[in-house]
Amino acid sequence: MSYDHLLAPGRIGSMELRNRIVMSPMETLYGTPEGLPSDRTVAYFAARAAGGVGLITVGATGIDHQHPETPGGLQLGTDSGVEAHRRLVDAVHEHGAKIQPQIVHAGPDGLGPEMFGVSSIGPSVIPSYLTGRPSEEITVAQINGLMDLYKAAVRRAREAGYDGIELHAAHGYMMLGSFLAPQRNRRTDDYRGDTIEGRLRIVLEALAAIRSEVGDDFPITLRISGFERVAGGRPMYETAQVAPRLVAAGVNAFHVSGGVIDRLVSKMVNGSDDGDGLNIGAAAAVRQAVDVPVIAVGRLHDPDLAEQVLADGRADFVAMGRPLLADPELPNKLRTGGRVRRCISCENCIDSLEQRFSVDCAVNPRTGKEAELLLGPTAARKHLVVVGGGPGGMEAARVAADNGHRVTLLEAEGELGGAFRWACAAHPDNAPFLDFLRAEIAESDVEVRLGTRADVASVAALEPDAVVVATGGRIARDHEGTDPRAVIAGAAPAPGRRVVIVGGDLVGVATAVHLAEHGHVVAVLEPGRELAPEIGWKRKTEEMLRLDRLGVTVHVGAVVEEVVDAGVRFTPAGGTSRLLEADSVLVAGVVQADTTLFDAVRDRLPGVPVQAVGDATGLGLVRKATEDAARFVATL
């Protein structure tokens, strides 16, 4: 498919853009403790600029350094930060992209109380979505001071060389978004929450303050929700109603998002079950009401869909977030016909913020590590032997081959994919990554030997300069039963209608969802304290919603006593022993490290670098497999 609309030049105010693809503002937590762009920040955004994106919107950038939304979040609240921002801007401009910060005051949702001992302020006394701590109601005098902060921050943005700004007023949170949200704005003065005029007043004042500082030739994009999808929130038609007034106040473009904030950003960053193109209707309504450009955002992961949105005249630009984490070269590849590494909606990027305090990507291990995991031609060609053709093995093989190394890949089965094959069958969102890896291997110089079960002697006989062992883990089971992976993969007989799955890790949960979708009545028994402990709460919540929707029963803290012909005898948490009847019992087991081959190869070839990756060193899902592989290949 040609992407004539996506790749066409565009314009926002005085800002000329090389195409219609905008990088969404996303928190990374890569900033310095002072809230300034770090070397990591610069490398991360420079990679997306080099990948061909038209406009980069930097994530929430605060106007008051004592009211950050997140630790490590960026700020433009001090003159001393201008130089660090200029370094970021210069790095992006070097690759032909434009860049703008998303200007915010965290309002009731900042970490000022926790980090600096100052009180949060908001439209009303309302709790922070993040901490639960209530804010104080901002006074009119403080609002006047707030306008000075907006003016100073935008002045600094211009001094740093930014091409424009995005003003945040969306999702019912932070300062401006909270004023716009009826459910959070309970004021009764001129900024009252029960009228459009009252809610909109502070946004119009912020625009007037900014324009008084930087004039009319500095582009302002307004990030605003089209439909917030919450009871008592803004109605879906309100943004289109007020859009002309906002244009008159100085808005050069609208970035129409949707949903409201919560701890898991579940209404803002949507899962695959929510569908694609979530905010297109709201974006189109705004576009029909004004003559300035409109940016649509919301699961526009498929470039074909994004192209169609533009072709249909429903938006002028499209914003992509997670797709550019997965493949920063996406815009260039659309132009050249390259193979795009698609986002698989695993929510790792969201969960990583809480689990590891920085964004990373399961399918792209270089996200946030661009300066650490360098790619490029090798100075010394080596022979790498990779044992195992799962995601870790294929990632190691393809990157090493791209870097110029000779690679031999040994896979015991008759096709590549390893355990990831059943994961794709159970959760189809995974499949594009498997397809990507297989196609990359097929078009590379990697020598693939399928149906070859390697041992230490066969590996040594290849005289490798380095070895990657990606043979997967060992599955330990406390009870007899069919492996759910085998059922999903079609290697075991189909279960009966009533199914009990012993083990509520991701394998058990994914199998339960898959079987329930195919008409089985399913129960999950998890002996531990938590369902799917290997994934974060964003993904876990989505999986629980699927289980709930499909009527799957779940017991956590269950003592599984024995598997019998009639089902499973177990004791639910706080209960007494009972029989859970079933036609079939599946036992997920626990993935444990299996370094048998790794240990043997390392002992046999003491002078050769040997690395075990992925589940061979313990369960870690796709993220661990790809990162393990990338880190080792970077050392060759």
XYZ file of C-alpha atoms in Angstrom:
636
model
C 0.000 0.000 0.000
C 1.220 3.504 -0.727
C 1.019 6.046 2.055
C 0.558 9.216 0.065
C -1.361 10.993 2.827
C 0.763 9.880 5.772
C 3.968 10.825 3.991
C 2.754 14.127 2.566
C 4.227 17.329 4.028
C 2.049 19.193 6.508
C 1.865 22.441 8.406
C 0.859 23.504 11.924
C 0.882 27.282 12.126
C 4.341 28.369 11.012
C 5.755 24.866 11.529
C 6.486 22.939 8.311
C 6.507 19.154 8.783
C 7.942 16.564 6.432
C 5.036 14.172 6.940
C 1.783 13.699 8.848
C 3.138 11.331 11.525
C 3.391 12.779 15.038
C 5.071 11.016 17.944
C 2.661 11.044 20.873
C 3.788 12.508 24.195
C 4.779 9.593 26.435
C 6.383 9.565 29.849
C 9.749 7.787 29.901
C 11.268 8.683 33.305
C 14.603 9.093 31.507
C 15.140 12.625 32.785
C 17.774 13.714 35.271
C 16.888 14.126 38.976
C 16.519 17.843 38.211
C 13.921 17.110 35.532
C 16.112 17.845 32.533
C 16.768 15.849 29.352
C 19.534 13.309 29.995
C 21.893 11.671 27.519
C 19.423 8.805 27.467
C 16.570 11.195 26.664
C 18.504 12.714 23.795
C 19.475 9.354 22.282
C 15.899 8.069 22.565
C 14.321 11.012 20.746
C 17.147 11.298 18.222
C 16.495 7.698 17.179
C 12.829 8.506 16.454
C 13.839 11.636 14.542
C 16.290 9.589 12.478
C 13.469 7.122 11.877
C 11.590 9.734 9.884
C 8.806 10.997 12.150
C 7.515 14.451 11.253
C 6.911 15.925 14.697
C 8.022 14.696 18.122
C 5.961 15.752 21.113
C 7.982 15.380 24.293
C 6.024 13.971 27.234
C 4.594 16.105 30.044
C 7.036 18.965 30.664
C 6.278 20.892 33.825
C 6.139 24.644 34.268
C 6.847 24.442 38.010
C 9.775 22.229 39.017
C 8.285 21.764 42.496
C 5.137 20.173 41.109
C 6.343 17.271 38.916
C 3.895 14.667 37.725
C 6.509 11.924 37.914
C 10.051 11.474 39.239
C 12.337 11.839 36.257
C 9.701 13.786 34.355
C 10.924 16.813 32.434
C 10.428 20.461 33.392
C 10.897 23.922 31.894
C 10.327 25.724 35.167
C 13.848 27.127 35.547
C 16.105 29.188 33.296
C 18.974 26.853 34.134
C 17.270 24.051 32.201
C 17.214 25.799 28.828
C 20.634 24.567 27.719
C 19.786 20.914 28.397
C 16.591 21.267 26.372
C 18.507 22.988 23.567
C 20.797 19.959 23.334
C 17.733 17.729 22.880
C 16.229 20.043 20.258
C 19.481 20.195 18.300
C 19.782 16.400 18.247
C 16.265 16.056 16.824
C 16.701 18.854 14.289
C 19.880 17.202 13.047
C 17.691 14.413 11.651
C 15.078 16.647 10.048
C 12.213 16.276 12.534
C 10.437 19.027 14.437
C 9.967 18.877 18.195
C 7.695 20.446 20.797
C 7.320 19.939 24.555
C 3.937 19.191 26.098
C 3.572 22.049 28.580
C 1.777 21.127 31.811
C 1.218 22.026 35.403
C 0.590 18.806 37.298
C -2.028 20.485 39.464
C -3.750 18.045 41.809
C -1.844 15.136 40.310
C 1.735 16.193 41.037
C 4.278 14.729 43.414
C 5.086 18.062 45.041
C 3.946 16.896 48.500
C 6.001 13.719 48.318
C 9.135 15.171 46.702
C 9.285 18.792 47.874
C 6.881 19.099 50.788
C 4.613 21.567 48.998
C 0.846 21.294 48.744
C -0.776 20.215 45.492
C -3.265 22.657 44.028
C -6.223 22.036 41.771
C -9.662 23.363 40.883
C -11.145 21.790 44.009
C -10.177 19.653 46.977
C -9.788 16.429 45.025
C -7.498 13.404 45.457
C -4.583 12.723 43.135
C -5.163 9.811 40.782
C -1.616 8.692 41.557
C -1.216 9.050 45.323
C -4.731 9.650 46.620
C -3.477 12.738 48.469
C -6.024 15.578 48.243
C -5.107 18.896 46.669
C -5.909 22.357 47.952
C -8.309 24.552 45.980
C -6.298 27.053 43.956
C -7.155 30.681 44.641
C -7.750 33.336 41.999
C -4.495 35.001 43.031
C -2.662 31.710 42.551
C -4.277 31.309 39.120
C -2.831 34.688 38.161
C 0.590 33.464 39.298
C 0.055 30.271 37.329
C -0.292 32.308 34.151
C 3.148 33.803 34.772
C 4.542 30.265 35.057
C 3.016 29.322 31.696
C 4.491 32.441 30.089
C 7.957 31.793 31.492
C 7.975 28.112 30.497
C 6.929 28.830 26.918
C 9.539 31.587 26.684
C 12.145 29.028 27.748
C 10.803 26.552 25.189
C 11.312 29.114 22.460
C 14.787 29.981 23.748
C 15.690 26.274 23.677
C 14.790 26.156 19.986
C 11.570 24.143 20.187
C 9.391 24.514 17.103
C 6.201 25.048 19.087
C 4.448 23.725 22.166
C 1.613 21.412 22.997
C -0.589 22.711 25.832
C -2.075 19.883 27.895
C -5.760 20.156 28.811
C -6.914 16.544 28.452
C -7.992 13.422 30.308
C -9.520 15.102 33.337
C -6.206 15.488 35.134
C -3.339 17.813 35.842
C -4.253 21.482 36.099
C -6.089 22.441 32.929
C -7.624 19.015 32.353
C -8.977 18.994 35.918
C -10.636 22.384 35.438
C -12.309 21.061 32.277
C -13.611 17.933 34.049
C -17.032 18.376 35.715
C -16.358 15.428 38.008
C -13.263 17.143 39.446
C -14.135 20.840 39.175
C -16.611 21.682 41.941
C -15.975 25.415 42.017
C -18.817 27.925 42.143
C -16.920 31.070 41.048
C -16.053 32.252 37.517
C -14.165 28.973 36.979
C -17.160 26.896 38.050
C -17.368 23.302 36.956
C -21.061 23.118 36.099
C -20.892 25.325 32.987
C -18.841 25.138 29.816
C -17.863 28.772 30.222
C -16.587 28.265 33.732
C -14.587 25.139 32.941
C -13.088 26.664 29.798
C -12.087 29.976 31.370
C -8.655 28.921 32.683
C -7.687 27.351 29.340
C -8.536 30.570 27.503
C -6.539 32.543 30.068
C -3.531 30.237 29.656
C -3.669 30.671 25.882
C -3.892 34.438 26.240
C -0.924 34.467 28.619
C 1.180 32.336 26.289
C 0.314 34.432 23.239
C 1.202 37.599 25.121
C 4.661 36.156 25.701
C 5.539 34.602 22.331
C 3.268 36.348 19.838
C 1.239 34.779 17.072
C 3.983 32.998 15.100
C 4.854 30.307 17.681
C 2.655 27.233 17.052
C 0.389 26.002 19.853
C -1.205 22.576 19.684
C -3.899 21.869 22.277
C -4.147 18.358 23.653
C -7.766 17.862 24.652
C -10.116 14.941 25.103
C -12.873 14.475 22.572
C -14.812 12.035 24.742
C -13.682 11.129 28.231
C -15.853 8.019 28.552
C -16.671 8.473 32.217
C -19.922 9.060 34.049
C -20.360 12.730 34.836
C -17.518 13.716 32.508
C -17.459 16.006 29.532
C -19.975 14.991 26.832
C -18.601 13.805 23.504
C -19.809 16.875 21.603
C -18.350 19.552 23.898
C -14.879 19.802 22.378
C -16.280 20.474 18.914
C -18.596 23.098 20.439
C -15.770 25.051 22.058
C -13.128 24.491 19.367
C -13.839 27.758 17.466
C -13.365 29.776 20.673
C -10.077 28.018 21.307
C -8.881 28.806 17.789
C -9.772 32.449 18.324
C -7.678 32.319 21.521
C -4.610 31.144 19.634
C -4.764 27.379 19.067
C -3.036 26.331 15.816
C -3.938 22.630 15.995
C -5.944 20.207 18.116
C -4.597 16.892 19.372
C -7.823 15.039 20.104
C -7.399 12.233 22.590
C -9.914 10.529 24.873
C -10.567 8.906 28.208
C -9.608 10.015 31.694
C -6.643 9.220 33.884
C -6.409 6.415 36.399
C -3.470 4.578 37.943
C -3.322 2.192 34.982
C -4.156 4.827 32.323
C -6.750 2.284 31.241
C -9.016 4.811 29.520
C -6.107 6.672 27.901
C -3.722 3.948 26.753
C -6.064 1.294 25.495
C -5.652 -2.434 25.057
C -6.449 -4.361 21.921
C -9.865 -5.376 23.261
C -10.889 -1.722 23.050
C -10.511 -1.716 19.281
C -8.630 0.608 16.951
C -9.037 4.254 16.025
C -10.772 5.090 19.273
C -10.949 8.857 18.933
C -11.493 9.232 15.202
C -15.108 10.362 15.499
C -14.270 13.030 18.047
C -11.303 14.217 15.997
C -13.437 14.417 12.870
C -16.093 16.445 14.729
C -13.488 19.035 15.718
C -12.126 19.125 12.175
C -15.636 19.821 10.886
C -15.914 22.792 13.242
C -12.603 24.617 12.652
C -10.107 25.434 9.919
C -6.921 24.476 11.770
C -5.317 21.018 11.620
C -6.507 18.162 13.808
C -4.307 15.320 15.063
C -6.049 11.998 15.723
C -4.654 9.549 18.273
C -5.762 6.290 19.858
C -4.634 2.855 18.708
C -3.774 3.923 15.185
C -1.169 1.170 15.212
C -1.981 -0.052 11.727
C -0.474 2.304 9.127
C -3.185 1.273 6.670
C -5.860 2.496 9.095
C -3.907 5.694 9.761
C -3.631 6.328 6.023
C -7.372 5.781 5.590
C -8.205 8.238 8.379
C -6.276 10.931 6.542
C -7.604 9.929 3.128
C -11.169 10.182 4.445
C -10.510 13.691 5.704
C -11.235 12.808 9.319
C -7.933 14.232 10.549
C -4.912 16.077 9.182
C -2.230 14.251 11.183
C -2.051 11.013 13.164
C -0.180 10.522 16.400
C 1.512 7.251 17.241
C 3.050 6.337 20.568
C 3.669 2.674 21.223
C 4.261 1.899 17.517
C 7.294 4.211 17.622
C 8.599 2.499 20.741
C 8.413 -0.803 18.886
C 9.932 0.539 15.675
C 11.433 4.033 15.562
C 12.065 3.505 11.829
C 8.349 3.115 11.086
C 7.987 6.323 8.994
C 11.095 5.564 6.927
C 9.902 2.012 6.370
C 6.538 3.213 5.107
C 8.415 5.249 2.531
C 10.860 2.525 1.491
C 8.654 -0.537 1.885
C 10.630 -1.886 4.837
C 9.273 -4.402 7.299
C 7.710 -2.712 10.326
C 8.113 -4.250 13.773
C 4.577 -3.918 15.104
C 3.536 -3.155 18.674
C 1.917 -6.252 20.197
C -0.145 -4.405 22.834
C 1.510 -6.326 25.662
C 1.429 -3.201 27.907
C 5.018 -3.819 28.977
C 5.816 -0.162 28.250
C 3.201 1.011 30.757
C 3.999 -1.582 33.401
C 7.716 -0.883 33.086
C 7.169 2.606 34.507
C 6.104 1.135 37.835
C 8.202 -2.016 37.758
C 11.525 -0.593 36.520
C 10.935 3.194 36.685
C 11.706 3.729 33.013
C 10.024 2.850 29.753
C 11.166 -0.165 27.787
C 9.652 -2.203 24.960
C 9.257 -5.973 24.842
C 9.761 -6.268 21.093
C 12.436 -3.571 20.785
C 15.156 -4.015 23.416
C 16.934 -0.850 22.200
C 14.114 1.454 23.339
C 15.706 3.690 25.951
C 19.057 1.986 25.393
C 19.916 3.496 22.012
C 23.357 4.674 23.155
C 24.019 1.427 25.000
C 22.992 -1.251 22.510
C 24.617 0.085 19.378
C 23.943 -1.347 15.945
C 26.276 -1.263 12.990
C 28.879 -3.171 10.988
C 31.308 -5.169 13.069
C 35.042 -4.557 12.876
C 35.778 -8.247 13.419
C 33.469 -10.836 11.832
C 32.745 -13.750 14.157
C 30.865 -17.016 13.902
C 27.901 -17.009 16.270
C 26.064 -20.258 16.940
C 22.544 -19.805 18.291
C 20.790 -22.796 19.839
C 17.040 -22.323 19.936
C 14.717 -20.495 17.544
C 12.384 -18.694 19.938
C 12.230 -14.891 20.219
C 15.551 -14.653 22.054
C 17.374 -16.890 19.616
C 15.908 -15.219 16.541
C 16.626 -11.727 17.879
C 20.245 -12.667 18.576
C 20.603 -14.244 15.141
C 19.043 -11.433 13.115
C 20.889 -8.600 14.882
C 24.229 -10.416 14.718
C 23.723 -11.083 11.021
C 22.747 -7.448 10.402
C 25.959 -6.413 12.133
C 27.967 -8.563 9.732
C 28.611 -11.686 11.760
C 28.264 -15.200 10.394
C 25.364 -16.921 12.193
C 24.241 -20.534 12.448
C 20.856 -21.087 14.092
C 19.990 -24.581 15.363
C 16.341 -25.359 16.118
C 15.111 -28.746 17.327
C 11.591 -28.339 15.931
C 10.560 -28.134 12.308
C 9.753 -24.428 12.488
C 10.980 -21.339 14.264
C 9.152 -19.777 17.181
C 9.756 -21.976 20.195
C 7.255 -21.565 23.023
C 6.198 -18.272 21.488
C 4.207 -20.214 18.912
C 1.606 -21.295 21.443
C 1.614 -17.774 22.928
C 0.638 -16.447 19.501
C -2.157 -18.976 19.197
C -3.475 -18.103 22.645
C -3.024 -14.342 22.254
C -3.104 -13.341 18.566
C -1.703 -9.868 19.312
C 1.675 -11.605 19.663
C 1.642 -13.002 16.134
C 2.992 -9.929 14.274
C 6.238 -10.124 16.226
C 6.707 -13.794 15.407
C 5.974 -13.041 11.755
C 8.490 -10.188 11.855
C 11.257 -12.319 13.347
C 10.680 -15.210 10.948
C 10.671 -12.911 7.926
C 13.812 -11.128 9.100
C 15.608 -14.445 9.522
C 14.390 -15.696 6.146
C 15.791 -12.638 4.343
C 19.057 -12.594 6.272
C 22.276 -14.539 5.784
C 21.557 -16.662 8.857
C 22.067 -20.375 8.217
C 19.003 -22.036 9.762
C 19.086 -25.730 10.572
C 15.603 -26.914 11.525
C 14.977 -30.308 13.094
C 18.445 -30.183 14.644
C 18.606 -30.962 18.342
C 21.919 -29.568 19.477
C 24.191 -31.009 22.112
C 27.568 -29.903 23.355
C 29.429 -31.977 20.767
C 27.463 -30.636 17.785
C 27.876 -27.063 18.977
C 31.615 -27.517 19.493
C 31.948 -29.112 16.051
C 30.778 -25.842 14.456
C 33.858 -24.096 15.907
C 31.958 -21.031 17.103
C 33.486 -17.755 18.211
C 30.449 -17.168 20.427
C 27.363 -19.135 21.443
C 23.841 -18.134 22.446
C 21.808 -20.785 24.276
C 18.102 -20.017 23.901
C 16.644 -23.435 24.588
C 13.884 -22.348 26.954
C 13.175 -23.349 30.521
C 12.140 -26.490 32.326
C 8.486 -26.833 33.318
C 8.036 -28.182 36.858
C 4.646 -29.610 37.842
C 3.341 -30.660 41.252
C 0.408 -32.572 39.741
C -0.244 -34.769 36.750
C -2.188 -33.192 33.947
C -2.109 -32.072 30.337
C 0.169 -29.179 29.440
C -2.052 -26.249 28.362
C 0.627 -25.170 25.904
C 0.228 -28.446 24.076
C -3.544 -27.990 23.963
C -3.266 -24.515 22.458
C -0.651 -25.646 19.967
C -2.811 -28.579 18.873
C -0.288 -31.140 20.093
C -2.709 -32.579 22.674
C -6.358 -33.655 22.357
C -8.964 -30.949 22.703
C -10.286 -30.795 26.279
C -13.866 -31.461 27.320
C -16.363 -28.696 27.913
C -15.625 -28.238 31.630
C -11.952 -27.436 32.140
C -9.949 -26.801 35.294
C -6.548 -25.177 34.852
C -4.130 -25.669 37.726
C -1.819 -22.670 37.713
C -2.774 -19.050 37.258
C 0.405 -17.674 35.751
C 0.193 -16.026 32.313
C 0.140 -19.449 30.655
C -2.863 -20.505 32.711
C -4.643 -17.193 32.235
C -4.052 -17.039 28.474
C -5.212 -20.628 28.104
C -8.329 -19.913 30.144
C -9.197 -16.950 27.929
C -8.581 -18.948 24.762
C -10.687 -21.915 25.842
C -13.509 -19.740 27.184
C -13.630 -17.895 23.881
C -14.141 -21.276 22.222
C -17.098 -22.267 24.381
C -15.475 -24.092 27.302
C -16.504 -23.542 30.918
C -13.226 -22.780 32.652
C -11.944 -22.473 36.201
C -8.427 -21.423 37.226
C -6.806 -22.555 40.484
C -3.709 -20.585 41.489
C -1.894 -21.784 44.646
C 0.106 -18.568 45.017
C -0.881 -15.164 46.331
C -1.308 -13.451 42.979
C -2.710 -14.082 39.532
C -0.178 -13.861 36.688
C 2.682 -12.617 38.894
C 5.077 -12.278 35.955
C 3.194 -9.348 34.408
C 2.450 -5.834 35.658
C -0.868 -4.436 36.771
C -1.827 -2.788 33.483
C -1.614 -6.057 31.558
C -2.899 -8.062 34.507
C -6.008 -5.921 34.761
C -6.724 -6.350 31.070
C -6.403 -10.121 31.445
C -8.740 -10.108 34.457
C -11.285 -8.122 32.480
C -11.121 -10.786 29.775
C -11.596 -13.559 32.337
C -14.536 -11.703 33.853
C -16.169 -11.043 30.492
C -15.879 -14.721 29.555
C -17.222 -16.046 32.862
C -14.015 -17.765 33.952
C -13.901 -18.509 37.686
C -10.619 -17.814 39.460
C -9.326 -18.955 42.853
C -6.072 -17.523 44.200
C -4.466 -18.956 47.312
C -6.095 -22.279 46.510
C -4.570 -25.493 47.875
C -4.683 -28.104 45.135
C -4.768 -31.474 46.858
C -5.102 -33.965 44.024
C -6.251 -34.450 40.483
C -8.869 -37.194 40.256
C -10.922 -38.676 37.438
C -13.878 -36.436 38.261
C -11.870 -33.207 38.462
C -9.698 -31.533 41.097
C -9.947 -31.722 44.857
C -8.903 -28.406 46.329
C -9.356 -26.052 49.268
C -10.226 -22.471 48.360
C -8.680 -19.676 50.399
C -10.474 -19.540 53.739
C -12.629 -22.546 52.845
C -12.752 -26.309 53.225
C -11.794 -29.155 50.922
C -14.149 -29.790 48.026
C -14.290 -31.340 44.566
C -14.313 -29.101 41.521
C -15.778 -31.261 38.778
C -14.191 -31.178 35.340
C -14.075 -33.104 32.100
C -10.426 -32.136 31.602
C -7.644 -30.918 33.879
C -4.713 -28.900 32.534
C -1.627 -28.257 34.673
C 0.386 -25.208 33.715
C 3.398 -25.843 35.906
C 6.173 -23.342 36.625
C 8.915 -22.399 34.178
C 12.328 -22.835 35.805
C 15.788 -22.087 34.489
C 17.456 -24.860 32.526
C 21.149 -24.166 31.986
C 22.150 -27.749 31.228
C 23.362 -27.096 27.683
C 24.749 -23.685 28.614
C 26.864 -25.177 31.402
C 28.101 -27.977 29.164
C 29.060 -25.661 26.287
C 30.791 -23.226 28.606
C 32.833 -26.045 30.128
C 33.671 -27.523 26.704
C 34.655 -24.166 25.145
C 36.317 -22.206 27.957
C 37.704 -19.488 25.687
C 34.451 -18.842 23.852
C 31.832 -16.323 25.096
C 28.636 -18.245 25.870
C 25.365 -16.612 26.902
C 22.048 -18.140 27.975
C 19.053 -15.957 27.089
C 15.317 -15.954 27.707
C 13.605 -18.682 29.702
C 16.782 -20.755 29.814
C 17.753 -18.495 32.716
C 14.231 -18.276 34.162
C 10.872 -16.990 33.047
C 10.996 -13.490 31.623
C 8.611 -13.449 28.665
C 9.458 -11.734 25.381
C 11.051 -8.667 26.982
C 13.704 -10.633 28.811
C 14.438 -12.845 25.822
C 14.992 -9.984 23.401
C 16.959 -7.857 25.850
C 19.214 -10.741 26.881
C 19.929 -11.385 23.210
C 20.548 -7.757 22.296
C 22.889 -7.174 25.216
C 25.053 -10.154 24.319
C 25.229 -9.397 20.608
C 26.295 -5.829 21.444
C 29.429 -7.271 23.095
C 30.577 -9.198 20.008
